[in-house]
Tab-separated table of C-alpha atoms and ligand atoms in Angstrom:
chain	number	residue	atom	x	y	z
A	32	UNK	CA	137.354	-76.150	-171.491
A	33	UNK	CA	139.201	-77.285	-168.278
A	34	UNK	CA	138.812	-74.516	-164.921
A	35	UNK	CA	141.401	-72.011	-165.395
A	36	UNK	CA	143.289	-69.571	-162.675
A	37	UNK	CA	144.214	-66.141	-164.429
A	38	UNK	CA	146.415	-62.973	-162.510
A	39	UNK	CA	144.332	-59.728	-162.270
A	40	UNK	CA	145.537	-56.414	-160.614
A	41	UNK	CA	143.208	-53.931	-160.011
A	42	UNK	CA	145.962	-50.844	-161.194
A	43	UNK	CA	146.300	-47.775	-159.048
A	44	UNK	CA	144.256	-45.734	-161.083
A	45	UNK	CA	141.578	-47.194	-159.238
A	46	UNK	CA	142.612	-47.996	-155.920
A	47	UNK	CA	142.693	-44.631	-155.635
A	48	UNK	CA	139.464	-43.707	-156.719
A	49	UNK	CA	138.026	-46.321	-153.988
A	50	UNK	CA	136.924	-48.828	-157.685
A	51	UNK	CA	138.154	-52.245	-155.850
A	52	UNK	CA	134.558	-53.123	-155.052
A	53	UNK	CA	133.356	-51.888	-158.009
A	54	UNK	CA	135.925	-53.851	-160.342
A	55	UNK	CA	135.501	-56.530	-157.928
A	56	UNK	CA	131.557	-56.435	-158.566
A	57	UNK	CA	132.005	-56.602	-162.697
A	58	UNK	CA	134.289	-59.658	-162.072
A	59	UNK	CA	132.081	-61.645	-160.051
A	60	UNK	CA	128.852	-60.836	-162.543
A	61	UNK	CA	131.045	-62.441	-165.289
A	62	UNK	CA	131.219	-65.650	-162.937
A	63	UNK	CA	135.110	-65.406	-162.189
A	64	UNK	CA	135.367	-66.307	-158.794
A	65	UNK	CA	137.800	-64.743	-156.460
A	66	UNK	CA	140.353	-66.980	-154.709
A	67	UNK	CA	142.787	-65.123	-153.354
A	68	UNK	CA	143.211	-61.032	-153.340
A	69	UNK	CA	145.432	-58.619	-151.651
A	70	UNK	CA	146.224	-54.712	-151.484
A	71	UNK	CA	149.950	-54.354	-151.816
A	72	UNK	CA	152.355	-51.153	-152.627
A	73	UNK	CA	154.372	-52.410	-155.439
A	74	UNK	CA	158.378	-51.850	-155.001
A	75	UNK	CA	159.785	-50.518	-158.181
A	76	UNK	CA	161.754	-53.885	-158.627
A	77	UNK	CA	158.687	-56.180	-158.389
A	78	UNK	CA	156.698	-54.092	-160.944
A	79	UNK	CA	160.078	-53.874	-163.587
A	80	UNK	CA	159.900	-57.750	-162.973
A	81	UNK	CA	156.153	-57.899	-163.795
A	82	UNK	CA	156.444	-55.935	-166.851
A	83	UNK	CA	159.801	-57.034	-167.950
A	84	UNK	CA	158.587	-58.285	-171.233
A	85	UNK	CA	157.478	-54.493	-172.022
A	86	UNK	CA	160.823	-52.953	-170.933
A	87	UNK	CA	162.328	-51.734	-174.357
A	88	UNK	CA	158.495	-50.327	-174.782
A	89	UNK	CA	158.824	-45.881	-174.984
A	90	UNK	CA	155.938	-46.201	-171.853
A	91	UNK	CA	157.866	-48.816	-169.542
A	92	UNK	CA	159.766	-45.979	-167.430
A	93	UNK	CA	155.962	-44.590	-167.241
A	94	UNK	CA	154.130	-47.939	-166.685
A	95	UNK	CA	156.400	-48.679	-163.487
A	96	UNK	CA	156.286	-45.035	-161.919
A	97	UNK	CA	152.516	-45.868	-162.317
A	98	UNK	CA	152.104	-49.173	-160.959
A	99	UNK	CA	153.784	-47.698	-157.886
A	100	UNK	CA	152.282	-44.504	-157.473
A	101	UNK	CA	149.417	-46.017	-155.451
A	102	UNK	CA	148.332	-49.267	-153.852
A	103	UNK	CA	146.983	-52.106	-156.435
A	104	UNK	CA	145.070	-55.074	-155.529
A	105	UNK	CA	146.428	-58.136	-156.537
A	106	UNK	CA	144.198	-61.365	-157.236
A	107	UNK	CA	143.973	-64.893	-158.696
A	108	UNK	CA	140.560	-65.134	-160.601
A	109	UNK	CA	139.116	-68.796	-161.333
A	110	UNK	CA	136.631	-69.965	-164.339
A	111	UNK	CA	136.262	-72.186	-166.778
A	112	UNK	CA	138.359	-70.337	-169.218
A	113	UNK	CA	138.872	-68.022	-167.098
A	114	UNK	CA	141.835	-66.429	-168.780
A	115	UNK	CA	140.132	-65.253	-172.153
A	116	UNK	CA	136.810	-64.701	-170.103
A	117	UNK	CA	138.892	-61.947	-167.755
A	118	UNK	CA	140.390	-60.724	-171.007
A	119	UNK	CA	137.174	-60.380	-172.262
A	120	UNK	CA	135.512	-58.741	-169.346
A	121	UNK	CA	138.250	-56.338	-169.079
A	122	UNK	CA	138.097	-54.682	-172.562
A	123	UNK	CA	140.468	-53.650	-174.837
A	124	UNK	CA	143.803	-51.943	-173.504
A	125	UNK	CA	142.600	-48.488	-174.455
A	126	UNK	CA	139.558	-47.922	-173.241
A	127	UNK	CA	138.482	-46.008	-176.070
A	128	UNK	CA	138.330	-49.376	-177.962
A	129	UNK	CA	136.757	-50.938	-175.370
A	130	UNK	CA	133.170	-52.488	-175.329
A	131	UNK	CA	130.520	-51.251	-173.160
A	132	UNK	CA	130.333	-52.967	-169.428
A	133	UNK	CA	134.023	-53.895	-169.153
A	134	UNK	CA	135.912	-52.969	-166.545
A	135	UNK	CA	138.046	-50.772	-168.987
A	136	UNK	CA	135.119	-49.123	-170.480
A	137	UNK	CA	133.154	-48.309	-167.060
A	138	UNK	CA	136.252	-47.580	-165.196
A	139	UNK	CA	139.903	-46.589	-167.580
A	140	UNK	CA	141.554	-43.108	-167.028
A	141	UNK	CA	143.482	-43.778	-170.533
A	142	UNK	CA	145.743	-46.317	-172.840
A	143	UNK	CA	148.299	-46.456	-169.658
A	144	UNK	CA	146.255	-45.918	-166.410
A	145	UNK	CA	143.615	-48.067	-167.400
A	146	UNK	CA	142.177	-49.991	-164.421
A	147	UNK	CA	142.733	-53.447	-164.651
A	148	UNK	CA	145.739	-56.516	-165.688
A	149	UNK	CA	144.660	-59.849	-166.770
A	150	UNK	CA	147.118	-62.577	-167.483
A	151	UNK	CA	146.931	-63.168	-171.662
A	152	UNK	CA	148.015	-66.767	-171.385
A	153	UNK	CA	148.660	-70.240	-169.214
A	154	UNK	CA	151.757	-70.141	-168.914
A	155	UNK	CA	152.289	-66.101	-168.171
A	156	UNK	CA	148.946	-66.793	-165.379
A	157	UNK	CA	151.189	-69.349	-163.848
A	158	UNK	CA	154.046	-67.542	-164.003
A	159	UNK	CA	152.349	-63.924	-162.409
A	160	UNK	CA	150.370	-65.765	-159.714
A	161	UNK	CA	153.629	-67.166	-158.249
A	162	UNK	CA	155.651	-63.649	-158.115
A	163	UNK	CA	152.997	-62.734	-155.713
A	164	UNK	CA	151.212	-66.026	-154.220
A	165	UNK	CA	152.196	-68.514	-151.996
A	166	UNK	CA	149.831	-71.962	-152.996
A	167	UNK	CA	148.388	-71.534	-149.362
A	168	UNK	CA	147.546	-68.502	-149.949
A	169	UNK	CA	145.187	-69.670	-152.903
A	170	UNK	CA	141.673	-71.272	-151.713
A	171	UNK	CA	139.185	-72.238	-154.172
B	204	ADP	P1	147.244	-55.383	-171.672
B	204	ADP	O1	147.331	-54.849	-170.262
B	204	ADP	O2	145.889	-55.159	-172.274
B	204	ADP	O3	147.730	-56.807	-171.806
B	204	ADP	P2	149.795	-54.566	-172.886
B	204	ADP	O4	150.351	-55.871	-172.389
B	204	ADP	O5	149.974	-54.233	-174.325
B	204	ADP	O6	148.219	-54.462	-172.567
B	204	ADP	O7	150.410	-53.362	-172.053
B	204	ADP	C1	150.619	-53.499	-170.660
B	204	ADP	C2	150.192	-52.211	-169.993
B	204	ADP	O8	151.052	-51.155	-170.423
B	204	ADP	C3	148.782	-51.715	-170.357
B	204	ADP	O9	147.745	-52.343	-169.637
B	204	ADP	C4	148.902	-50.239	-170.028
B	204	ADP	O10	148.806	-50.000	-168.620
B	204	ADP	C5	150.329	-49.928	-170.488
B	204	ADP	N1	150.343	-49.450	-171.880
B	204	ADP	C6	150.126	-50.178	-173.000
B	204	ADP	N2	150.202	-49.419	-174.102
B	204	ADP	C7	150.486	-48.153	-173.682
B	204	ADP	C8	150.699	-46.896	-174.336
B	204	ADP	N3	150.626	-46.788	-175.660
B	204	ADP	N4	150.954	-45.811	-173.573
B	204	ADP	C9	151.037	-45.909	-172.218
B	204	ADP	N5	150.852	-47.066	-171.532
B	204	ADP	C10	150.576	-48.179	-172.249
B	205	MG	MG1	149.612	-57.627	-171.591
């Protein structure tokens, strides 16, 4: 399995709670390194863009009034397989399905504010890294 780059956002849920170094701690003790990471305040246009494949979804209206209720950290993650690994250490979407130790377990409020976004395949990690990352902003 070749090195991967995967999109994670740590979700305002726990910005707000002061979590980044705690989420950032569980990603690093799975061995995803991180190689580029910044705090932004979503507009409500780039988060209906991020989550445009959800948009017919009853919770889109209240996914997007989340995702920019609060700051969220934005980050590209690198691994071998580093996409299924972040999937992996971030648990299942609800976090009352989620394993214990993942970020989702330790850390989710619920199903909707639940801590953490990880890419779920190559070409959506490509795709989600470039709405927010310039390549020189990326350094492995
Ligand atoms: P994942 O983030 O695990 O890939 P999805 O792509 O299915 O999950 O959903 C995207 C995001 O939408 C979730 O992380 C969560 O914040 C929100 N969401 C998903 N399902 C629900 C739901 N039933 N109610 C409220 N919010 C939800
Ligand atoms: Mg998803």
């Amino acid at each position: 399995m070749a090195i991967q780059r995967t999109f994670s956002i740590i979700k305002p849920d726990a910005t707000e709670r002061n979590l980044t170094g705690a989420v950032n701690a569980v990603i690093e003790k799975a061995g995803l390194r991180i190689v580029a990471q910044k705090r932004i305040l979503m507009t409500r246009a780039q988060a209906e863009t991020f989550y445009a494949v959800h948009k017919e979804r009853p919770f889109f209206g209240e996914l997007v009034d989340f995702m920019i209720s609060a700051p969220v950290v934005v980050q590209v993650l690198e691994a071998e397989n580093a996409i299924q690994l972040y999937r992996d250490t971030m648990g299942a979407t609800n976090p009352a399905n989620a394993a214990d130790g993942t970020i989702r377990k330790l850390f989710a409020k619920s199903v909707g504010e639940n801590s953490a976004h990880g890419s779920d395949s190559v070409e959506n990690a490509a795709i989600e890294i470039a709405q927010f990352f310039s390549g020189n902003e990326i350094v492995g």
